[in-house]
mmCIF file of C-alpha atoms in Angstrom:
data_model
loop_
_atom_site.group_PDB
_atom_site.id
_atom_site.type_symbol
_atom_site.label_atom_id
_atom_site.label_comp_id
_atom_site.label_asym_id
_atom_site.label_seq_id
_atom_site.Cartn_x
_atom_site.Cartn_y
_atom_site.Cartn_z
ATOM 1 C CA ARG A 1 70.601 -97.070 158.980
ATOM 2 C CA ASN A 2 69.904 -100.331 160.893
ATOM 3 C CA LEU A 3 68.554 -99.095 164.639
ATOM 4 C CA GLU A 4 68.936 -102.853 165.604
ATOM 5 C CA ALA A 5 72.002 -102.584 165.354
ATOM 6 C CA LEU A 6 72.164 -99.037 167.678
ATOM 7 C CA GLY A 7 71.399 -101.112 170.664
ATOM 8 C CA PRO A 8 70.458 -99.045 173.779
ATOM 9 C CA ARG A 9 70.106 -95.939 171.500
ATOM 10 C CA LYS A 10 67.011 -97.292 169.726
ATOM 11 C CA GLN A 11 65.326 -97.289 172.885
ATOM 12 C CA VAL A 12 65.855 -93.528 173.318
ATOM 13 C CA VAL A 13 64.670 -93.039 169.896
ATOM 14 C CA ASP A 14 61.775 -94.907 170.587
ATOM 15 C CA ASP A 15 61.086 -93.480 173.829
ATOM 16 C CA ILE A 16 61.206 -89.852 171.963
ATOM 17 C CA ARG A 17 59.227 -90.817 169.192
ATOM 18 C CA SER A 18 56.597 -92.185 171.887
ATOM 19 C CA LYS A 19 56.682 -88.821 173.596
ATOM 20 C CA MET A 20 56.167 -87.074 170.572
ATOM 21 C CA THR A 21 53.417 -88.990 169.667
ATOM 22 C CA GLU A 22 51.774 -88.145 172.990
ATOM 23 C CA GLN A 23 52.758 -84.605 172.824
ATOM 24 C CA ARG A 24 50.777 -84.406 169.287
ATOM 25 C CA GLU A 25 47.816 -86.218 170.783
ATOM 26 C CA ASP A 26 48.156 -83.519 173.763
ATOM 27 C CA MET A 27 47.749 -80.683 171.440
ATOM 28 C CA GLN A 28 45.002 -82.114 169.448
ATOM 29 C CA LYS A 29 42.965 -82.510 172.406
ATOM 30 C CA GLN A 30 44.141 -79.130 173.627
ATOM 31 C CA GLN A 31 42.987 -77.913 170.190
ATOM 32 C CA THR A 32 39.539 -79.799 170.382
ATOM 33 C CA VAL A 33 39.186 -77.970 173.987
ATOM 34 C CA ILE A 34 40.054 -74.668 172.396
ATOM 35 C CA SER A 35 37.401 -74.849 169.542
ATOM 36 C CA ALA A 36 34.652 -76.039 171.977
ATOM 37 C CA LEU A 37 35.604 -73.022 173.730
ATOM 38 C CA GLU A 38 35.379 -70.576 171.010
ATOM 39 C CA GLU A 39 32.082 -72.028 169.741
ATOM 40 C CA ARG A 40 30.745 -71.671 173.417
ATOM 41 C CA LEU A 41 32.173 -68.058 173.454
ATOM 42 C CA ALA A 42 30.387 -67.396 169.950
ATOM 43 C CA THR A 43 27.057 -68.808 171.115
ATOM 44 C CA GLU A 44 27.079 -66.862 174.499
ATOM 45 C CA LYS A 45 27.991 -63.610 172.122
ATOM 46 C CA ALA A 46 25.186 -64.393 170.639
ATOM 47 C CA LYS A 47 22.883 -64.849 173.221
ATOM 48 C CA LEU A 48 24.261 -61.316 175.075
ATOM 49 C CA LYS A 49 23.470 -59.510 171.891
ATOM 50 C CA THR A 50 19.858 -61.159 171.571
ATOM 51 C CA MET A 51 19.470 -59.817 175.447
ATOM 52 C CA GLU A 52 21.025 -56.176 174.537
ATOM 53 C CA GLN A 53 18.450 -56.277 171.568
ATOM 54 C CA GLN A 54 15.652 -57.183 173.906
ATOM 55 C CA MET A 55 16.624 -54.386 176.449
ATOM 56 C CA ASN A 56 16.213 -51.503 173.836
ATOM 57 C CA ASN A 57 13.359 -53.066 172.856
ATOM 58 C CA PHE A 58 12.287 -53.107 176.458
ATOM 59 C CA HIS A 59 13.470 -49.467 177.266
ATOM 60 C CA GLU A 60 11.788 -48.146 173.944
ATOM 61 C CA GLN A 61 8.706 -49.724 174.825
ATOM 62 C CA ILE A 62 8.633 -48.060 178.100
ATOM 63 C CA GLU A 63 9.846 -44.959 176.990
ATOM 64 C CA THR A 64 6.433 -45.375 175.005
ATOM 65 C CA VAL A 65 4.505 -45.914 177.840
ATOM 66 C CA ASN A 66 5.884 -42.677 179.612
ATOM 67 C CA ASP A 67 5.872 -40.533 176.650
ATOM 68 C CA PRO A 68 3.643 -37.647 177.657
ATOM 69 C CA GLN A 69 1.911 -37.066 174.178
ATOM 70 C CA SER A 70 0.717 -40.836 174.250
ATOM 71 C CA MET A 71 -0.539 -40.390 177.890
ATOM 72 C CA MET A 72 -2.041 -37.124 177.316
ATOM 73 C CA PRO A 73 -5.667 -38.380 176.118
ATOM 74 C CA GLY A 74 -5.847 -40.824 179.068
ATOM 75 C CA VAL A 75 -4.861 -38.269 181.532
ATOM 76 C CA THR A 76 -7.676 -35.738 180.224
ATOM 77 C CA LYS A 77 -10.227 -38.338 180.747
ATOM 78 C CA HIS A 78 -9.047 -38.533 184.284
ATOM 79 C CA ILE A 79 -9.255 -34.512 184.545
ATOM 80 C CA VAL A 80 -12.854 -34.392 182.988
ATOM 81 C CA ALA A 81 -13.791 -36.874 185.792
ATOM 82 C CA ALA A 82 -11.797 -35.168 188.589
ATOM 83 C CA ASN A 83 -13.840 -31.678 187.382
ATOM 84 C CA THR A 84 -16.916 -34.033 187.473
ATOM 85 C CA ILE A 85 -16.576 -35.085 190.914
ATOM 86 C CA SER A 86 -15.367 -31.325 192.312
ATOM 87 C CA LYS A 87 -18.410 -30.007 191.158
ATOM 88 C CA LEU A 88 -20.540 -32.837 192.360
ATOM 89 C CA LEU A 89 -18.723 -32.246 195.680
ATOM 90 C CA ASP A 90 -18.878 -28.306 195.295
ATOM 91 C CA LYS A 91 -15.046 -28.408 195.928
ATOM 92 C CA GLY A 92 -14.743 -25.382 193.864
ATOM 93 C CA CYS A 93 -11.808 -25.923 192.070
ATOM 94 C CA THR A 94 -10.974 -27.101 188.399
ATOM 95 C CA PHE A 95 -8.418 -28.965 187.030
ATOM 96 C CA ASP A 96 -6.183 -28.969 183.884
ATOM 97 C CA ALA A 97 -3.184 -30.696 182.217
ATOM 98 C CA ARG A 98 -0.156 -29.857 179.914
ATOM 99 C CA ILE A 99 3.268 -30.670 178.922
ATOM 100 C CA THR A 100 5.977 -28.872 179.993
ATOM 101 C CA GLN A 101 9.230 -29.135 178.368
ATOM 102 C CA GLY A 102 12.812 -28.573 180.412
ATOM 103 C CA THR A 103 15.132 -26.338 179.574
ATOM 104 C CA GLU A 104 18.620 -28.735 180.133
ATOM 105 C CA THR A 105 17.079 -31.629 179.045
ATOM 106 C CA ASP A 106 14.965 -32.726 176.172
ATOM 107 C CA ARG A 107 12.659 -34.741 178.599
ATOM 108 C CA SER A 108 9.257 -33.623 178.794
ATOM 109 C CA ALA A 109 6.445 -34.024 181.336
ATOM 110 C CA ILE A 110 2.648 -33.763 182.220
ATOM 111 C CA GLU A 111 2.044 -30.992 184.867
ATOM 112 C CA VAL A 112 -1.674 -30.670 186.378
ATOM 113 C CA SER A 113 -2.814 -27.545 187.641
ATOM 114 C CA MET A 114 -5.648 -27.154 190.086
ATOM 115 C CA LYS A 115 -6.981 -23.840 190.293
ATOM 116 C CA THR A 116 -9.431 -22.969 193.460
ATOM 117 C CA ASN A 117 -10.377 -19.930 195.376
ATOM 118 C CA TYR A 118 -7.171 -19.114 196.973
ATOM 119 C CA GLY A 119 -4.696 -19.771 193.974
ATOM 120 C CA THR A 120 -3.293 -22.260 191.654
ATOM 121 C CA TYR A 121 -1.419 -25.109 192.578
ATOM 122 C CA PHE A 122 0.899 -27.702 190.337
ATOM 123 C CA TRP A 123 1.508 -31.188 190.527
ATOM 124 C CA ASP A 124 3.356 -33.762 189.176
ATOM 125 C CA LEU A 125 1.120 -36.659 187.321
ATOM 126 C CA ASN A 126 2.095 -39.003 189.695
ATOM 127 C CA LYS A 127 0.575 -36.540 192.731
ATOM 128 C CA PHE A 128 -2.516 -36.307 190.288
ATOM 129 C CA ASN A 129 -3.075 -40.179 190.269
ATOM 130 C CA ASP A 130 -2.788 -40.720 193.775
ATOM 131 C CA ARG A 131 -5.243 -37.793 194.505
ATOM 132 C CA PHE A 132 -7.570 -38.769 191.350
ATOM 133 C CA ALA A 133 -7.596 -42.408 193.022
ATOM 134 C CA GLU A 134 -8.928 -40.652 196.588
ATOM 135 C CA MET A 135 -11.604 -38.709 194.590
ATOM 136 C CA LEU A 136 -13.014 -41.775 193.011
ATOM 137 C CA THR A 137 -13.530 -42.978 196.674
ATOM 138 C CA MET A 138 -14.986 -40.030 197.475
ATOM 139 C CA TYR A 139 -17.467 -40.263 194.442
ATOM 140 C CA GLU A 140 -18.326 -43.760 195.495
ATOM 141 C CA GLU A 141 -18.986 -42.809 198.988
ATOM 142 C CA HIS A 142 -21.207 -40.027 197.351
ATOM 143 C CA GLN A 143 -23.282 -42.319 195.334
ATOM 144 C CA GLU A 144 -23.803 -44.682 198.057
ATOM 145 C CA CYS A 145 -25.439 -42.316 200.364
ATOM 146 C CA GLN A 146 -27.276 -41.159 197.606
ATOM 147 C CA ALA A 147 -28.534 -44.484 197.061
ATOM 148 C CA LYS A 148 -29.821 -44.650 200.640
ATOM 149 C CA GLY A 149 -31.030 -41.127 200.910
ATOM 150 C CA GLU A 150 -28.700 -40.183 203.031
ATOM 151 C CA GLU A 151 -26.821 -37.044 202.934
ATOM 152 C CA TYR A 152 -23.195 -37.076 202.328
ATOM 153 C CA VAL A 153 -20.826 -35.408 204.867
ATOM 154 C CA GLU A 154 -17.299 -35.232 204.313
ATOM 155 C CA GLN A 155 -15.730 -37.180 206.975
ATOM 156 C CA ARG A 156 -11.953 -35.981 205.954
ATOM 157 C CA SER A 157 -9.482 -33.564 207.577
ATOM 158 C CA GLU A 158 -8.072 -30.830 205.334
ATOM 159 C CA GLU A 159 -4.798 -33.036 205.070
ATOM 160 C CA SER A 160 -6.440 -35.929 203.566
ATOM 161 C CA ASP A 161 -8.729 -33.864 201.297
ATOM 162 C CA PRO A 162 -7.519 -34.877 197.584
ATOM 163 C CA PHE A 163 -9.048 -31.634 196.431
ATOM 164 C CA CYS A 164 -7.087 -29.290 199.145
ATOM 165 C CA GLY A 165 -3.710 -27.913 197.869
ATOM 166 C CA THR A 166 -2.622 -26.233 200.946
ATOM 167 C CA ASN A 167 0.030 -28.446 201.374
ATOM 168 C CA TYR A 168 3.543 -27.130 200.311
ATOM 169 C CA LYS A 169 4.738 -27.351 196.944
ATOM 170 C CA LEU A 170 8.046 -26.679 195.519
ATOM 171 C CA VAL A 171 7.752 -23.563 193.013
ATOM 172 C CA GLY A 172 10.970 -23.742 191.494
ATOM 173 C CA THR A 173 14.602 -23.284 192.234
ATOM 174 C CA ALA A 174 17.374 -20.731 191.514
ATOM 175 C CA LYS A 175 21.394 -20.723 191.604
ATOM 176 C CA CYS A 176 22.872 -18.224 193.414
ATOM 177 C CA TRP A 177 27.010 -17.720 192.391
ATOM 178 C CA LEU A 178 29.449 -17.603 195.029
ATOM 179 C CA ARG A 179 32.147 -16.074 192.961
ATOM 180 C CA ASN A 180 32.182 -12.637 194.873
ATOM 181 C CA LEU A 181 32.872 -14.581 198.289
ATOM 182 C CA GLY A 182 36.282 -15.297 196.982
ATOM 183 C CA HIS A 183 37.333 -12.026 197.407
ATOM 184 C CA MET A 184 34.639 -11.426 200.723
ATOM 185 C CA SER A 185 33.154 -8.704 198.548
ATOM 186 C CA THR A 186 29.224 -7.964 199.149
ATOM 187 C CA SER A 187 27.089 -9.255 195.906
ATOM 188 C CA ALA A 188 23.161 -8.689 195.374
ATOM 189 C CA ASP A 189 21.618 -10.619 192.366
ATOM 190 C CA THR A 190 18.093 -11.231 190.854
ATOM 191 C CA LEU A 191 17.644 -14.884 190.028
ATOM 192 C CA GLN A 192 14.954 -16.394 188.212
ATOM 193 C CA ILE A 193 12.755 -19.038 189.738
ATOM 194 C CA LEU A 194 12.340 -21.636 187.140
ATOM 195 C CA ASP A 195 10.061 -24.635 188.145
ATOM 196 C CA GLU A 196 11.167 -28.598 187.168
ATOM 197 C CA GLY A 197 10.195 -28.453 183.759
ATOM 198 C CA GLY A 198 12.449 -24.790 183.611
ATOM 199 C CA VAL A 199 9.293 -22.437 183.119
ATOM 200 C CA PRO A 200 9.849 -18.949 184.705
ATOM 201 C CA ARG A 201 7.935 -18.820 187.902
ATOM 202 C CA GLY A 202 9.477 -15.348 189.681
ATOM 203 C CA GLN A 203 12.477 -13.877 190.844
ATOM 204 C CA LEU A 204 14.316 -13.870 194.090
ATOM 205 C CA MET A 205 16.256 -11.267 195.189
ATOM 206 C CA ILE A 206 19.014 -11.990 197.509
ATOM 207 C CA SER A 207 22.428 -10.815 198.606
ATOM 208 C CA LEU A 208 25.570 -12.359 200.184
ATOM 209 C CA VAL A 209 27.157 -10.166 202.793
ATOM 210 C CA PRO A 210 30.578 -11.358 204.387
ATOM 211 C CA CYS A 211 31.222 -10.725 207.679
ATOM 212 C CA ASP A 212 34.186 -10.406 209.618
ATOM 213 C CA LYS A 213 36.180 -13.185 212.190
ATOM 214 C CA ASN A 214 33.524 -11.692 214.774
ATOM 215 C CA GLY A 215 30.482 -12.123 212.292
ATOM 216 C CA ASN A 216 30.094 -8.145 212.039
ATOM 217 C CA GLU A 217 29.055 -6.698 208.866
ATOM 218 C CA GLY A 218 31.038 -3.905 207.216
ATOM 219 C CA PRO A 219 31.369 -1.247 206.090
ATOM 220 C CA TRP A 220 34.857 -1.125 206.936
ATOM 221 C CA SER A 221 37.733 1.457 206.863
ATOM 222 C CA GLU A 222 40.554 1.135 204.469
ATOM 223 C CA ASP A 223 42.855 0.277 207.307
ATOM 224 C CA ASP A 224 40.864 -1.300 209.450
ATOM 225 C CA VAL A 225 42.234 -5.016 210.296
ATOM 226 C CA ASN A 226 38.713 -6.796 210.649
ATOM 227 C CA ASP A 227 38.012 -6.040 206.956
ATOM 228 C CA PRO A 228 37.797 -9.488 205.372
ATOM 229 C CA TYR A 229 38.575 -8.378 201.844
ATOM 230 C CA VAL A 230 41.187 -10.191 200.237
ATOM 231 C CA GLU A 231 42.545 -9.806 196.409
ATOM 232 C CA LYS A 232 43.394 -13.438 195.710
ATOM 233 C CA PRO A 233 40.957 -15.960 196.548
ATOM 234 C CA GLU A 234 43.735 -18.510 197.284
ATOM 235 C CA ASP A 235 44.550 -16.603 200.308
ATOM 236 C CA LEU A 236 41.329 -17.882 201.930
ATOM 237 C CA LEU A 237 42.551 -21.674 201.515
ATOM 238 C CA GLY A 238 42.317 -23.080 204.834
ATOM 239 C CA THR A 239 40.634 -20.321 206.667
ATOM 240 C CA GLU A 240 37.267 -19.693 207.878
ATOM 241 C CA ILE A 241 34.911 -17.662 206.421
ATOM 242 C CA GLN A 242 31.462 -15.913 207.835
ATOM 243 C CA PHE A 243 29.033 -14.410 205.559
ATOM 244 C CA LYS A 244 25.005 -13.616 205.716
ATOM 245 C CA VAL A 245 22.339 -14.628 203.073
ATOM 246 C CA LYS A 246 20.013 -11.941 202.798
ATOM 247 C CA ILE A 247 16.751 -12.717 200.906
ATOM 248 C CA ALA A 248 14.993 -9.342 200.230
ATOM 249 C CA ALA A 249 11.798 -10.660 198.350
ATOM 250 C CA ALA A 250 10.862 -13.385 196.400
ATOM 251 C CA LYS A 251 8.471 -12.076 193.497
ATOM 252 C CA LEU A 252 6.280 -14.910 192.070
ATOM 253 C CA ASN A 253 4.408 -14.654 188.901
ATOM 254 C CA ASP A 254 0.454 -14.439 188.758
ATOM 255 C CA VAL A 255 -1.269 -17.253 186.871
ATOM 256 C CA GLU A 256 -4.483 -15.704 184.917
ATOM 257 C CA GLY A 257 -4.087 -12.291 186.693
ATOM 258 C CA ARG A 258 -3.888 -13.806 190.273
ATOM 259 C CA HIS A 259 -1.584 -14.722 193.148
ATOM 260 C CA PRO A 260 -1.349 -18.561 192.872
ATOM 261 C CA TYR A 261 -0.318 -19.410 196.478
ATOM 262 C CA VAL A 262 -1.460 -19.026 199.656
ATOM 263 C CA ASP A 263 1.766 -18.704 201.523
ATOM 264 C CA SER A 264 5.234 -19.284 200.446
ATOM 265 C CA TYR A 265 8.903 -19.369 202.102
ATOM 266 C CA VAL A 266 12.384 -19.513 200.905
ATOM 267 C CA ARG A 267 14.741 -22.743 201.995
ATOM 268 C CA TYR A 268 18.541 -22.781 200.561
ATOM 269 C CA LYS A 269 21.662 -24.486 201.397
ATOM 270 C CA ILE A 270 25.114 -23.969 200.119
ATOM 271 C CA ASN A 271 26.013 -27.445 198.646
ATOM 272 C CA ALA A 272 22.915 -28.599 197.031
ATOM 273 C CA ALA A 273 24.630 -31.546 196.304
ATOM 274 C CA ASN A 274 25.152 -32.765 199.669
ATOM 275 C CA THR A 275 22.243 -34.275 201.159
ATOM 276 C CA ALA A 276 23.532 -34.451 204.522
ATOM 277 C CA GLU A 277 23.596 -30.759 204.490
ATOM 278 C CA PRO A 278 20.188 -29.279 206.396
ATOM 279 C CA TYR A 279 18.127 -26.218 204.541
ATOM 280 C CA CYS A 280 17.808 -23.122 205.803
ATOM 281 C CA ARG A 281 14.299 -21.856 205.948
ATOM 282 C CA THR A 282 12.848 -18.208 205.767
ATOM 283 C CA GLU A 283 9.631 -17.510 208.022
ATOM 284 C CA CYS A 284 6.128 -18.161 205.507
ATOM 285 C CA VAL A 285 4.784 -14.980 203.965
ATOM 286 C CA ARG A 286 1.141 -15.072 203.517
ATOM 287 C CA GLY A 287 -0.399 -14.030 199.958
ATOM 288 C CA ASP A 288 1.566 -11.913 197.423
ATOM 289 C CA LYS A 289 3.585 -9.972 199.955
#
């Protein structure tokens, strides 16, 4: 009970008490730091939540700005102006706009059509806006000539004329399945050509014809060793196969009773997702042939 009588043991006890006091103080400091960190973390979480809400609001605003329904009145005004300029400059084309709906997604878009004496061309809104800006420039040039009493003379080439629709445009795409090639057997399909909005634009008649190792087509006799047919697709693993893509015809839908394109061609590749793979392309076909 009397620690002074313990001599050296008292010193040991004092040292233990001192260390315990220091440890308690360290724990209190650590607890203070932890509390401060928790408070800071809560503040950062609140900031992050606010930023997420701001981003959501921003995306909603972007979607509202890009909403075709809300954009259509402004586009219609541009369409009217483009038709007025076309008539003034005797370009012989008329513009119209509509909203197209995709089949695989809920996204819709504005499509602008330009009807000419040679057919009808379809542009997306970005392309029309670019062309419309050049149309306004042509209108200003025309007005300047009128003010000077001079005759307006068109200086632009066909490639730079915003009223010219002879540049090639993607009419649509068609998917051809390669399932029959798993047995190296011939397949022939009539595929729907769908535009970017999922609207049918025509049909594509295509055949996939397997070839033997020498690149020759059949028919082969039942006992012909060159016959590439296999019962199990697994037998083709690790081997090289050859086949031909034959496009018999591409029939494009008429627009208002007329063929909409001056000329057309088909391009294709095996893996559409492979940007490094080049396209194979057919020759151009004039008119509705």
